[in-house]
XYZ file of C-alpha atoms in Angstrom:
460
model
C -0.858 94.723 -19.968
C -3.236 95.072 -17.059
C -1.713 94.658 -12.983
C -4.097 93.815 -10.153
C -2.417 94.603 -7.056
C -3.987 92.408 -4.455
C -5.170 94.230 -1.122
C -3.047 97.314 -1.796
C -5.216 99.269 -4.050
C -8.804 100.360 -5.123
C -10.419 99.603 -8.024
C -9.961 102.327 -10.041
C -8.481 102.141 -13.690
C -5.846 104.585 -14.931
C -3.520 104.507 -17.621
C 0.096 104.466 -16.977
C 2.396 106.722 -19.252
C 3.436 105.408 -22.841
C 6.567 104.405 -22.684
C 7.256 104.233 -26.357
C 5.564 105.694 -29.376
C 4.489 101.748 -30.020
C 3.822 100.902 -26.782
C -0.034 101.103 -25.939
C -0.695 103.058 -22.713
C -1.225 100.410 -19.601
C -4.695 100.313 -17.568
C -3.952 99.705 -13.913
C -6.171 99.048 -10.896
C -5.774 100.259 -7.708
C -6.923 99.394 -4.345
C -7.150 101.386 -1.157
C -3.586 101.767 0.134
C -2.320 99.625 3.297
C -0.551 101.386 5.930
C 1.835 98.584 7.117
C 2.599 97.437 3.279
C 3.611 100.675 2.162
C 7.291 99.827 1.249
C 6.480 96.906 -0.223
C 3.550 97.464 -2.574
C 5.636 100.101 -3.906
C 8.369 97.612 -4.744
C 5.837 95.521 -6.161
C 4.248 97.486 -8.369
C 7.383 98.899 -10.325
C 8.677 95.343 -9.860
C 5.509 93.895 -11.834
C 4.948 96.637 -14.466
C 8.722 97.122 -14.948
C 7.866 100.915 -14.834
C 10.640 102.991 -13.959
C 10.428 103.980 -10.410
C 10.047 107.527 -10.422
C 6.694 107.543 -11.491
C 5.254 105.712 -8.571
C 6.724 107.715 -5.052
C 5.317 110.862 -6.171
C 1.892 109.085 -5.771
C 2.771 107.751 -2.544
C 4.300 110.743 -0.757
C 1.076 112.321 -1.890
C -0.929 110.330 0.193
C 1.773 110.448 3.641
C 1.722 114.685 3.260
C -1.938 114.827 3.300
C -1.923 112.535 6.342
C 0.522 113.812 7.717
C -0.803 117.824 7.415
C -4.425 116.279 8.601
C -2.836 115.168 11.864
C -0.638 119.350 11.851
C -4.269 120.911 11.394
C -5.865 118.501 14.115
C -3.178 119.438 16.527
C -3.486 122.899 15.567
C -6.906 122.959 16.176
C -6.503 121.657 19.449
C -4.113 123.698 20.982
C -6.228 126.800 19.492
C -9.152 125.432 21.336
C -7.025 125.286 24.483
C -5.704 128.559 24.531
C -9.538 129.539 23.276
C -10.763 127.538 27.071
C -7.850 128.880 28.992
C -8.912 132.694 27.681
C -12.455 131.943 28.282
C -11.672 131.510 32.142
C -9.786 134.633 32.536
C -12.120 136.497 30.998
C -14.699 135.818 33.581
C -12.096 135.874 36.191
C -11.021 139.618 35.679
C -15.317 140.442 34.684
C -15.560 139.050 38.251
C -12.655 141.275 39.335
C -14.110 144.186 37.648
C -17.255 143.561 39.547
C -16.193 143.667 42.910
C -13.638 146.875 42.941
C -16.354 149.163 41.215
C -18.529 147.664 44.002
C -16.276 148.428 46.916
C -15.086 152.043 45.022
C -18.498 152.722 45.785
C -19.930 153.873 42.196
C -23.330 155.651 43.467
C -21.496 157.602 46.010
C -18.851 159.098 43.834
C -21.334 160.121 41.924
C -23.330 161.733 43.947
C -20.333 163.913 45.471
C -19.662 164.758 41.788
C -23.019 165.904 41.302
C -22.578 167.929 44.934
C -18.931 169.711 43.632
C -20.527 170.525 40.244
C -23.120 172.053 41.973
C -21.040 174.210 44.465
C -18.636 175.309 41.432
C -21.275 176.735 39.141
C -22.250 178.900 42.355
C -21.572 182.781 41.748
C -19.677 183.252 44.603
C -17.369 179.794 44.554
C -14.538 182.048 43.499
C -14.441 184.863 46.666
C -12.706 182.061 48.833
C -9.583 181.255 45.797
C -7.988 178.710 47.928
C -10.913 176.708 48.847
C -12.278 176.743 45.377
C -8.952 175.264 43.708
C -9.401 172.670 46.585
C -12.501 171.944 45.665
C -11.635 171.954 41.966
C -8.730 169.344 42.286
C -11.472 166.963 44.161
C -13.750 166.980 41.191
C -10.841 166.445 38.850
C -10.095 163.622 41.154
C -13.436 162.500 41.259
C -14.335 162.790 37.531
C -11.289 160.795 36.827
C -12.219 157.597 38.987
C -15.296 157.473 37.911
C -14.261 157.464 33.719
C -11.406 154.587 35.151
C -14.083 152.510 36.048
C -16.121 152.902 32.967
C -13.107 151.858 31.144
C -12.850 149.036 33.379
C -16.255 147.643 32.352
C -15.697 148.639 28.344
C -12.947 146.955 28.587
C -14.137 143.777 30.000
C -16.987 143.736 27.557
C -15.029 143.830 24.249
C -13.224 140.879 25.667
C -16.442 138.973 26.242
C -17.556 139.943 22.791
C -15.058 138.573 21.486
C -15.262 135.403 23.501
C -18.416 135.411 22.165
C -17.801 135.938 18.333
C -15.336 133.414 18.348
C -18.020 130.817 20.351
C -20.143 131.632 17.087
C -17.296 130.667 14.595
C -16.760 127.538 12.728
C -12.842 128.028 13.346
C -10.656 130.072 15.552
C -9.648 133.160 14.507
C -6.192 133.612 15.758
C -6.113 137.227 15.098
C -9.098 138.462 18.224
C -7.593 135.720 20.607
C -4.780 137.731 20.339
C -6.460 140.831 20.524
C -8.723 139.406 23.811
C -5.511 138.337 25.046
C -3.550 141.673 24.960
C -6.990 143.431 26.207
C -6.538 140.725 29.749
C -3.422 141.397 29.999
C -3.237 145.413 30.129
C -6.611 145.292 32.277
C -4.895 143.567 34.651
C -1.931 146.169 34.960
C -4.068 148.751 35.040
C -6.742 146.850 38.077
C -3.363 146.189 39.942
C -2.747 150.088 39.951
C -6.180 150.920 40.832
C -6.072 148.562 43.709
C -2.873 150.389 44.752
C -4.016 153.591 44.878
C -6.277 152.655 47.207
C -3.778 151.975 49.717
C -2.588 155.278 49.428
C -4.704 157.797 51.579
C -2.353 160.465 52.785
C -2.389 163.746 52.158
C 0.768 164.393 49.475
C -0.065 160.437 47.961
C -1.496 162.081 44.982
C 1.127 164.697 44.230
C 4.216 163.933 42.236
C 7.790 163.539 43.750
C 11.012 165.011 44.057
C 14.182 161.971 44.266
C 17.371 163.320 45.637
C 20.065 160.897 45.615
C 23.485 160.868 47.460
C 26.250 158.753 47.181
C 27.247 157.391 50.932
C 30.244 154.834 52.168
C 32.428 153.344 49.448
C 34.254 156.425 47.430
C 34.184 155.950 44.135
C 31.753 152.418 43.893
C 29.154 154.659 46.172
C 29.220 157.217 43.048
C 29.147 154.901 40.699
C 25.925 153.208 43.177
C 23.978 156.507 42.867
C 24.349 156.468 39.351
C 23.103 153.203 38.309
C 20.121 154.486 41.183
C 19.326 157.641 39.215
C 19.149 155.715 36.093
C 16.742 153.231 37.687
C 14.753 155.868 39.173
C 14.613 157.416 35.665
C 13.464 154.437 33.781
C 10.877 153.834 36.637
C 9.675 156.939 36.122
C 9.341 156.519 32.153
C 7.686 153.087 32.710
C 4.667 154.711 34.148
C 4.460 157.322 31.865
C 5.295 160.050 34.383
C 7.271 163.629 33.137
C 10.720 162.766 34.344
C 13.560 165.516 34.656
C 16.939 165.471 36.162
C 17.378 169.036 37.819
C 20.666 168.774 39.326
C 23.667 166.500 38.922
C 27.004 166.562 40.348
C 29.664 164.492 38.990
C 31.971 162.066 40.901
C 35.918 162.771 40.685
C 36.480 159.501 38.748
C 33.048 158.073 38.144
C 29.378 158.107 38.733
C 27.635 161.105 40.762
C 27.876 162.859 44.453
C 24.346 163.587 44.399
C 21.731 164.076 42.146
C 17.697 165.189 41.996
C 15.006 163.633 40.414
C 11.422 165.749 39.524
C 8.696 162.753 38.934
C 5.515 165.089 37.439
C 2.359 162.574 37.477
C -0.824 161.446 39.560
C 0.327 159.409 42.643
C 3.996 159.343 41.945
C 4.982 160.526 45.462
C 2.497 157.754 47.360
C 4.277 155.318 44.976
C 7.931 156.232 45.790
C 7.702 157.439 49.528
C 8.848 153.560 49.929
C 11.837 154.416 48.224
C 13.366 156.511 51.182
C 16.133 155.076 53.371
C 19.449 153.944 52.333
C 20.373 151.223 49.362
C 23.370 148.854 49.447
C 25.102 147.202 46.994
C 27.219 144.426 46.749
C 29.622 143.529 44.075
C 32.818 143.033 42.404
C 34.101 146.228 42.160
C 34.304 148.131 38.772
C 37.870 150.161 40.221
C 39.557 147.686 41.921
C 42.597 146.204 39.785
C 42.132 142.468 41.815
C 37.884 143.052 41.201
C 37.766 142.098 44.836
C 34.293 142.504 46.299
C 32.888 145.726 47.270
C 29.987 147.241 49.396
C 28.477 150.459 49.128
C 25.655 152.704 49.671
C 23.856 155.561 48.668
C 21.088 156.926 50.626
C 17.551 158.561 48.775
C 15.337 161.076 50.163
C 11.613 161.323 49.005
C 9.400 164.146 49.085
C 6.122 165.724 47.157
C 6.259 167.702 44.365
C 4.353 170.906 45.756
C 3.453 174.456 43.944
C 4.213 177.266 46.281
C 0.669 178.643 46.895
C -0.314 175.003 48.164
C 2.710 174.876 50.970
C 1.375 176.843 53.673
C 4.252 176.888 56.096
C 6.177 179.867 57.733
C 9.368 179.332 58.500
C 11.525 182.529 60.175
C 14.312 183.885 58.442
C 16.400 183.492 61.836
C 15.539 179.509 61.424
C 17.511 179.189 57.957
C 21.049 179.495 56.793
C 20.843 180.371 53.286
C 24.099 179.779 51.537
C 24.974 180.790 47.543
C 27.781 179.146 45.358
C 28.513 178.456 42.053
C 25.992 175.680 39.818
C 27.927 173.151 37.910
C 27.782 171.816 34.999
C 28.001 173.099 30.978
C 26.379 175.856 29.450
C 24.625 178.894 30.466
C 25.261 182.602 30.616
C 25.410 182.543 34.306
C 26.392 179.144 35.442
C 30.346 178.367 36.856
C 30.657 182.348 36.746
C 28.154 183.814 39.008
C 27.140 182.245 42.715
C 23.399 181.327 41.438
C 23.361 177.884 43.390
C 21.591 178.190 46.263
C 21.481 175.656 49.568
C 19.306 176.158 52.282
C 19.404 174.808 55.897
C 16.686 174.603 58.620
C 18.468 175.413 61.370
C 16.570 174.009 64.446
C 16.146 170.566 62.260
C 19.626 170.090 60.370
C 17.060 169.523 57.493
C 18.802 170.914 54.013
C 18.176 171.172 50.587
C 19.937 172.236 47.349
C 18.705 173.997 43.872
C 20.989 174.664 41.076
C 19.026 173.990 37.834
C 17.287 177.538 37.849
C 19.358 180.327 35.930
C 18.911 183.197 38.500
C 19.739 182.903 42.488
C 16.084 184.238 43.096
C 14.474 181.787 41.130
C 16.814 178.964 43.254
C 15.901 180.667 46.512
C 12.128 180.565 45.957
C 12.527 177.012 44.304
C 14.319 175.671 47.493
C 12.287 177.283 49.988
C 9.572 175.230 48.350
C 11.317 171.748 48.595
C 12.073 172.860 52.461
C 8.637 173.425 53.124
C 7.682 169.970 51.585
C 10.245 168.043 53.367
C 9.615 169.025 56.834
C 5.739 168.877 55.813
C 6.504 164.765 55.315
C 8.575 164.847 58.360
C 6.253 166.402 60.490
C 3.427 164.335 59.183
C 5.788 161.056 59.989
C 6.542 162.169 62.892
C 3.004 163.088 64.101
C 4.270 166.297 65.148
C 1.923 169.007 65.516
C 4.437 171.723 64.229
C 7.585 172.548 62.623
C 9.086 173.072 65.614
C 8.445 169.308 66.610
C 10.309 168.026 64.126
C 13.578 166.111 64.618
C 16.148 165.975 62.415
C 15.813 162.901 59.325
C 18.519 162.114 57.557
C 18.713 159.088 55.802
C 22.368 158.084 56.752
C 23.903 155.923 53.559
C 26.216 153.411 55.604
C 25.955 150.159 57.567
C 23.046 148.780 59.225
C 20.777 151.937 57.817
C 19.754 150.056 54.647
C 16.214 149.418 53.488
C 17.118 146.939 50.301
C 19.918 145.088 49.713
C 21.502 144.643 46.065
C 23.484 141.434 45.757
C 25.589 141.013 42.687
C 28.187 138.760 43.463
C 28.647 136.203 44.626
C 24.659 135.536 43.723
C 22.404 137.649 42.214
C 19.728 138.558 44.753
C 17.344 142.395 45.542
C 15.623 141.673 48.681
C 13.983 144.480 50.866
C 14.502 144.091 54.276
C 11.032 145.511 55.779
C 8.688 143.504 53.732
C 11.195 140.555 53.061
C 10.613 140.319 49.281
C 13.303 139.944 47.088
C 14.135 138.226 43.352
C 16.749 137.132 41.299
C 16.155 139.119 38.064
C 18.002 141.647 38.984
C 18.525 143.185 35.722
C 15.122 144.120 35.495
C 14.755 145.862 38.819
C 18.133 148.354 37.975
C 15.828 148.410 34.497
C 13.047 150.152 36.236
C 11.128 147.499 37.291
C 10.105 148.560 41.272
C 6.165 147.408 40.975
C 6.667 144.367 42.804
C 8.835 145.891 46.043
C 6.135 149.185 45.684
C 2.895 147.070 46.134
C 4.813 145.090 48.998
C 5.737 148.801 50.544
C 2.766 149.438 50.420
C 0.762 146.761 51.842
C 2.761 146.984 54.569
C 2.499 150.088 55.479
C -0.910 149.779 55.506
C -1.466 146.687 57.518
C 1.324 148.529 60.013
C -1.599 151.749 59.848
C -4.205 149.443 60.999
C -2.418 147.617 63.759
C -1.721 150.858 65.344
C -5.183 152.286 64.848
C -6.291 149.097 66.142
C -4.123 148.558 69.046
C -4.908 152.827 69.902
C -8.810 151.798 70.052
């Protein structure tokens, strides 16, 4: 029994499947399949060879999947090339980039004062003067190290054009280096945002790293609490950027959170990063400790200052200037601490400036460590206060209560971080008690610099 099905199939011959041991095996011709007919030339054709009907869908779903995954791959395929384009254009976007800051870092010239320092410290007689020549040695660390950033800038910018161009070269997409050229973009242009930072930051202690001291202000027990949640962000900050972060001194609230607390940030530009960070920081929320959760506001104030070694903070202060006070550290462990008065808290006298060490084991080794934060404090003060000397210097204390605060934290009845000088704020403010500061620290800092060059403007 032959079938010719009209207009639905080509003319090929097959045999259909013996249905008995007596039945001969059936030739049937097909023709090329009909898209709008598919339901019904499969009715027909079981309906004329009075074949059961299982035999004949297989066939037919055969041909929809293999349409079906042509028009997946095509799709495929084109978002591939898409995302292909779209990395195409930001790979000559940050090349540009790249371009223009080694061009304005001024390439040539940092190399030629390297060439000038390594000359001066391979002289016999760099060491007689041993301050000048550790200056001089921290400049061509300093130097050295912008000038391998910038290679990497470049090296990096050409493996993502190679693989631009390997992929240009390729019959098909490779999934895998897009991905690759794609992560490459991405941490380039973290790492060009920093660069471009640091070049706002020209003072004299920018480079050091920092000491954070935080104290809880107005609100009892939801200030504690406040300063808490600030150390932790301060922390996690601080681990984000791959700085050496150590809590030296705590002290716990009566019920919850912490009176005060300090913060030792060890890493290249950490104090020019956080000097923003001083001032006083409010919060607003439903409060933790009240039994009707009614809404709270409190503050906590933080206090900023470099991370100095002794032998680079050359400052005399007179004996008759401080009021050195001892008293017992808190806080477990130890074979001194709670029994013998190693805590030690110094006050400058004509200033009202003070500062606290605990987290050494012996008084002396407290003394000399808090002389050393004293020294760096009224350094910054002095050098914010253009004063001249010590003596100059007013008192700065960053008062944690109403009308003081630099940033406002809003979580109820909105969620809402907005800094008050520069005006920035977000919504995501999970992220921001999580550490992440970059956007209000490049605002800081931008406008403290435009505020530098108004005033060296206006004094010209």
């Amino acid at each position: 029994m032959e079938v010719l099905l009209r207009n639905q199939w080509s003319s090929t011959t097959i045999f259909s499947p013996k249905l008995s041991n007596s039945t001969p095996p059936l030739p049937i011709q097909f023709l090329s399949l009909n898209p709008t007919s598919r339901s019904s030339s499969s009715f027909n054709l079981c309906t004329k060879l009075q074949l059961p009907s299982r035999f004949l869908p297989s066939v037919l779903n055969a041909t929809q999947e293999s349409q079906v995954g042509v028009e997946a791959n095509n799709e495929i395929r084109e978002w591939q090339m898409q995302d292909f384009y779209s990395l195409r254009k930001e790979v000559e976007n940050i090349s540009e980039r790249v371009e223009e800051i080694r061009a304005s870092a001024g390439l040539q010239q940092l190399e030629q004062e390297l060439a000038a320092l390594e000359s001066k410290a391979a002289d016999s007689s760099f060491w007689d003067d041993r301050a000048r020549a550790q200056e001089t040695l921290l400049s061509l660390t300093d130097i050295k190290d912008r000038i391998k950033l910038l290679a990497e800038f470049k090296s990096k910018v050409e493996d993502a054009e190679t693989i631009v161009k390997i992929t240009e070269e390729m019959d098909s997409i490779d999934t895998a280096l897009l991905e690759e050229a794609s992560s490459v973009i991405k941490e380039l242009n973290k790492e060009l945002d920093r660069f471009e930072l640091t070049q706002l930051l020209a003072g004299p202690y920018d480079k050091e790293g920092a000491v954070i001291t935080i104290t809880a202000g107005a609100g009892g027990t939801d200030a504690q609490d406040w300063a808490d949640m600030l150390l932790r962000m301060y922390v996690r900050w601080g681990e984000k950027q791959k700085y050496k972060t150590r809590v030296v001194e705590k002290s716990p609230g009566e019920e919850a959170g912490i009176k005060s607390a300090t913060i030792e940030v060890e890493g290249r530009y950490a104090y020019g990063y956080l000097s923003g960070e001083k001032g006083t920081h409010r919060i607003v929320r439903q409060s933790p400790f009240n039994a009707k959760g009614l809404r709270q506001t409190s503050f906590s104030g933080v206090e900023v200052m470099p991370l100095l070694p002794e032998e680079s903070t050359s400052v005399e202060l007179p004996e008759e200037d401080l009021e050195i006070s001892f008293s017992r550290a808190g806080g477990k462990g130890g074979q001194n601490v709670n029994k013998v008065e190693t805590a030690v808290r110094i006050t400058h006298i004509p200033t009202g400036v003070t500062v606290r060490c605990t987290e050494e084991r012996s008084q002396l080794a407290n003394k000399i460590k808090a002389l050393s934060r004293l020294k760096a404090k009224l350094l910054v003060i002095a050098l914010e206060q253009r004063a001249s000397e010590i003596k100059q210097i007013r008192g700065d204390v960053v008062k944690a209560e109403w009308g003081q605060q630099i940033r406002n934290y809003v979580f109820h009845p909105y969620k809402l971080v907005k800094d008050v000088r520069t005006g920035i704020e977000t919504s995501d403010i999970g992220s921001v008690m999580d550490g992440e500061l970059e956007p209000f620290i490049k605002a800081y800092l931008k406008f403290k610099y435009t505020n530098t060059m108004t005033q060296s403007g206006q004094g010209v």
